Amino acid sequence: MYQPRPTAWSISARAICDFVGGGDTYQMYVRELEATTRLADEGVYTEATGRGLQGIIAEQAQLAGWAAYDAGRYEEARGHYLTALAASKAADDSALEGNSLAFLAYLEWAVGGGSGIRFATAAYEALGANAAPVVRALLADRLAWQHATSGNAQEADYALGLAEEAIHERDDDPAPDWAYWVDRDEIAIMTGRCWAELHRPLRAIPALEEALNRYDDTRARDKALFLSWLASAYLDAGEVEHAAAITGRVLDLSEGLASIRPIGRARMMVKRLEPHRSLAPVGALLERVKG
């Protein structure tokens, strides 16, 4: 009996999206998902191996969905996330199920015209008692984001506290490798983003600056995105010239990226800065965008 090996899905395939936009990676992830799906449909294997294959399908569908979302292909993203949710349930993997729901929450917030709180709440509640701390941290910070973007400061603060507590919790068992990127910097970034969304710059700026000091320009998309929230926080703090300078960096880092999100954030900041066009740095930024 041929038994495929679920462990063959490597972390390096996931890590590509740290450096490359979804427009460049989407088709690659789709091909890998299709190949694994064919194997699951046509192969002969044990029940345990079948669950492992479903887990790989869930992970690959999540990646394909994220790349589609990053490239602005929202309907494809939704389809992939729903595939991931079904596969994670078939794999009997509550952590993957929670992550699938968290992706749906993010999509709902971004393009659904409403809040993703219900999905994010379901994601956190899907976790079993033995969920890895890093997974709890991830889903708690996703829940915090949904509350912050809905204006729920108290609920966001509570969820951020859960994420902070979980990320510092010691765990002798290995975390899922799909959560390799979740660390203290991720929680700090999300903390800053949440407070920026809530227009609390004195809380947002220190969290964002501390983590961004450890980001180099090779992670251009993420750095550009996170800098956009830093720019927003500085503008809320009345530091208009500094906000304009940071927005310029967002534009620099966004050049050539196959991702719609950083440039979208930059345009939002430019619009917010327009009332201050009489200031030289803002005027120069507006001329740059117009050109």
C-alpha positions as a printed Julia matrix, in Angstrom:
291×3 Matrix{Float64}:
   0.0    0.0     0.0
   1.44   3.38   -1.01
   1.48   5.8     1.87
   2.28   9.46    1.14
   4.25  11.31    3.78
   2.43  14.31    5.24
   5.66  15.69    6.69
   6.99  16.44    3.21
   5.41  19.93    3.22
   8.39  22.02    4.23
   8.65  25.32    6.07
  10.7   26.78    3.21
   7.64  26.74    0.92
   5.78  28.83    3.47
   8.64  31.2     4.15
   8.69  32.41    0.54
   5.69  34.62    1.28
   7.77  36.51    3.85
   9.69  38.07    0.98
   7.5   37.84   -2.13
   4.06  39.27   -2.85
   1.01  37.11   -3.4
   0.83  38.01   -7.08
   4.14  36.18   -7.56
   3.38  33.13   -5.41
  -0.32  32.44   -5.9
  -0.09  30.08   -8.88
   2.74  28.13   -7.29
   0.68  27.53   -4.14
  -2.37  26.58   -6.21
  -0.36  23.99   -8.16
   0.94  22.46   -4.93
  -2.58  22.38   -3.47
  -3.95  20.72   -6.62
  -1.2   18.09   -6.56
  -1.85  17.19   -2.93
  -5.61  17.1    -3.51
  -5.15  14.66   -6.41
  -2.98  12.49   -4.21
  -5.62  12.47   -1.5
  -8.36  11.66   -4.01
  -6.52   8.95   -5.91
  -4.08   7.44   -3.4
  -4.51   4.39   -1.2
  -3.4    4.91    2.37
  -4.22   4.39    6.01
  -6.73   6.47    7.92
  -3.96   8.2     9.85
  -2.14   9.1     6.65
  -5.39  10.4     5.23
  -5.77  12.76    8.16
  -2.21  13.9     7.62
  -2.93  14.6     3.97
  -5.99  16.61    4.91
  -3.8   18.63    7.26
  -1.41  19.4     4.4
  -4.34  20.38    2.18
  -5.55  22.74    4.91
  -2.12  24.36    5.2
  -1.66  24.67    1.44
  -5.15  26.09    0.99
  -4.44  28.67    3.7
  -1.28  29.72    1.88
  -3.04  29.87   -1.48
  -5.8   31.91    0.14
  -3.36  34.32    1.73
  -1.5   34.82   -1.55
  -4.8   35.41   -3.35
  -5.83  37.94   -0.69
  -2.47  39.7    -0.93
  -2.92  39.95   -4.7
  -6.47  41.28   -4.42
  -8.12  38.05   -5.63
 -10.71  38.0    -2.89
 -13.17  35.44   -4.22
 -10.35  32.94   -4.79
  -9.12  33.66   -1.28
 -12.52  32.91    0.21
 -12.75  29.63   -1.68
  -9.32  28.53   -0.49
 -10.1   29.42    3.12
 -13.31  27.41    3.02
 -11.34  24.49    1.57
  -8.85  24.87    4.41
 -11.62  24.91    7.0
 -13.18  21.7     5.66
  -9.81  19.97    5.39
  -8.75  20.98    8.9
 -11.95  19.47   10.27
 -11.31  16.28    8.29
  -7.8   16.24    9.73
  -9.27  16.62   13.24
  -6.83  19.48   13.81
  -8.4   22.18   15.98
  -5.4   24.52   15.61
  -5.62  24.44   11.82
  -9.39  24.89   12.08
  -8.89  27.96   14.24
  -6.33  29.36   11.82
  -8.71  28.84    8.89
 -11.42  30.75   10.73
  -8.94  33.52   11.57
  -8.12  33.88    7.87
 -11.83  34.16    7.12
 -12.11  36.83    9.81
  -9.34  38.86    8.19
 -11.0   38.56    4.79
 -14.38  39.57    6.21
 -12.86  42.68    7.75
 -10.98  43.6     4.58
 -13.59  43.06    1.89
 -16.83  41.93    3.5
 -18.03  45.35    4.5
 -18.28  44.34    8.14
 -16.53  42.95   11.15
 -14.8   39.59   11.33
 -15.36  39.3    15.08
 -17.62  36.28   14.8
 -15.04  34.33   12.81
 -12.17  35.44   15.05
 -14.11  34.5    18.19
 -14.95  31.09   16.72
 -11.26  30.68   15.8
 -10.07  31.23   19.35
 -12.83  29.06   20.79
 -11.98  26.23   18.38
  -8.69  25.61   20.16
  -8.46  22.59   22.4
  -7.07  22.64   25.92
  -3.67  21.44   24.68
  -3.22  24.04   21.96
   0.35  25.29   21.59
   0.92  28.67   23.24
   2.12  30.16   19.95
  -1.18  29.2    18.3
  -3.16  30.73   21.16
  -1.07  33.88   20.81
  -1.74  34.05   17.08
  -5.49  33.61   17.34
  -5.74  35.98   20.3
  -3.96  38.72   18.38
  -6.25  38.12   15.39
  -9.22  38.51   17.73
  -7.7   41.71   19.12
  -7.41  43.08   15.59
 -11.06  42.47   14.82
 -12.12  44.24   18.01
  -9.74  47.14   17.39
 -11.0   47.71   13.86
 -14.54  47.66   15.24
 -13.67  50.32   17.85
 -13.87  47.95   20.83
 -10.88  49.14   22.85
 -11.57  47.17   26.03
 -12.07  43.89   24.19
  -9.01  44.49   22.03
  -6.88  45.2    25.11
  -8.08  42.0    26.74
  -7.29  39.9    23.67
  -3.86  41.51   23.35
  -3.23  40.54   26.97
  -4.08  36.93   26.13
  -1.67  37.03   23.18
   1.12  38.57   25.25
   0.67  36.01   28.01
   0.65  33.1    25.57
   3.72  34.18   23.6
   5.77  34.29   26.8
   4.56  30.9    27.97
   7.13  28.15   27.96
   6.26  25.07   25.93
   8.49  22.02   25.67
   6.5   20.59   22.77
   7.24  21.8    19.23
   4.77  24.31   17.82
   3.13  23.69   14.44
   5.6   24.71   11.77
   2.92  26.76    9.98
   3.11  29.13   12.95
   6.9   29.57   12.62
   6.57  33.33   12.1
   4.63  34.07   15.28
   6.97  35.54   17.87
   7.18  38.44   20.3
   7.74  40.89   17.47
   4.52  39.75   15.8
   2.58  40.36   19.01
   4.25  43.77   19.43
   3.4   44.71   15.84
  -0.22  43.68   16.28
  -0.37  45.59   19.56
   0.84  48.72   17.79
  -1.51  48.23   14.86
  -4.49  47.78   17.17
  -3.75  50.95   19.13
  -3.13  52.84   15.89
  -6.56  51.75   14.64
  -8.02  52.92   17.95
  -6.24  56.29   17.56
  -4.15  55.82   20.7
  -0.73  56.9    19.39
   1.04  56.94   22.76
   0.43  53.2    22.97
   0.87  52.45   19.28
   4.16  54.17   18.53
   6.47  52.48   21.09
   5.19  48.99   20.23
   5.59  49.49   16.49
   8.98  51.2    16.65
  10.49  48.59   18.95
   9.57  45.71   16.65
  10.27  47.55   13.39
  13.81  48.27   14.52
  14.42  44.55   13.99
  12.85  44.43   10.5
  15.2   44.75    7.54
  14.18  45.83    4.06
  14.23  42.3     2.63
  10.8   41.88    4.21
   9.62  44.85    2.2
   5.89  44.12    2.06
   5.44  43.55    5.76
   7.73  46.41    6.72
   5.84  48.76    4.41
   2.51  47.69    5.87
   3.6   48.07    9.47
   5.26  51.42    8.78
   1.94  52.65    7.42
   0.35  52.13   10.82
   3.29  53.89   12.43
   2.74  56.82   10.07
  -0.93  56.86   11.0
  -0.09  56.9    14.7
   2.35  59.8    14.26
  -0.29  61.74   12.35
  -2.75  61.18   15.2
  -0.06  62.46   17.55
   0.2   65.67   15.54
   3.64  64.87   14.08
   2.63  65.59   10.51
   6.1   65.93    8.97
   7.25  62.67   10.52
   4.1   60.92    9.3
   4.84  62.19    5.78
   8.44  60.95    5.94
   7.36  57.49    7.05
   4.71  57.39    4.31
   7.51  58.1     1.84
   9.31  55.03    3.15
   6.14  53.01    2.66
   6.09  54.1    -0.97
   9.79  53.23   -1.38
   9.32  49.73   -0.01
   6.13  49.14   -2.03
   7.81  49.6    -5.41
   7.81  46.42   -7.45
   5.84  44.37   -4.94
   3.21  41.99   -6.3
   0.92  42.95   -3.42
  -1.91  45.45   -3.41
  -1.89  46.03    0.33
   1.12  48.3     0.99
   0.3   50.71   -1.81
  -3.31  50.74   -0.64
  -2.19  51.73    2.84
   0.14  54.38    1.37
  -2.72  55.92   -0.6
  -4.85  56.01    2.53
  -2.07  57.88    4.35
  -1.63  60.31    1.45
  -5.33  61.1     1.61
  -5.12  61.73    5.34
  -2.14  64.02    4.82
  -3.75  66.13    2.07
  -5.18  68.76    4.46
  -1.57  69.53    5.46
  -0.31  70.11    1.91
   1.02  73.56    2.88
   3.8   71.84    4.84
   6.81  71.27    2.6
   7.3   67.52    3.35
   3.62  66.83    2.71
   3.61  68.9    -0.47
   6.62  67.0    -1.77
   4.95  63.68   -0.97
   1.77  64.7    -2.79
   3.8   65.79   -5.83
   5.6   62.45   -5.8
   2.31  60.52   -5.81
   0.83  62.73   -8.52
   3.9   62.22  -10.69
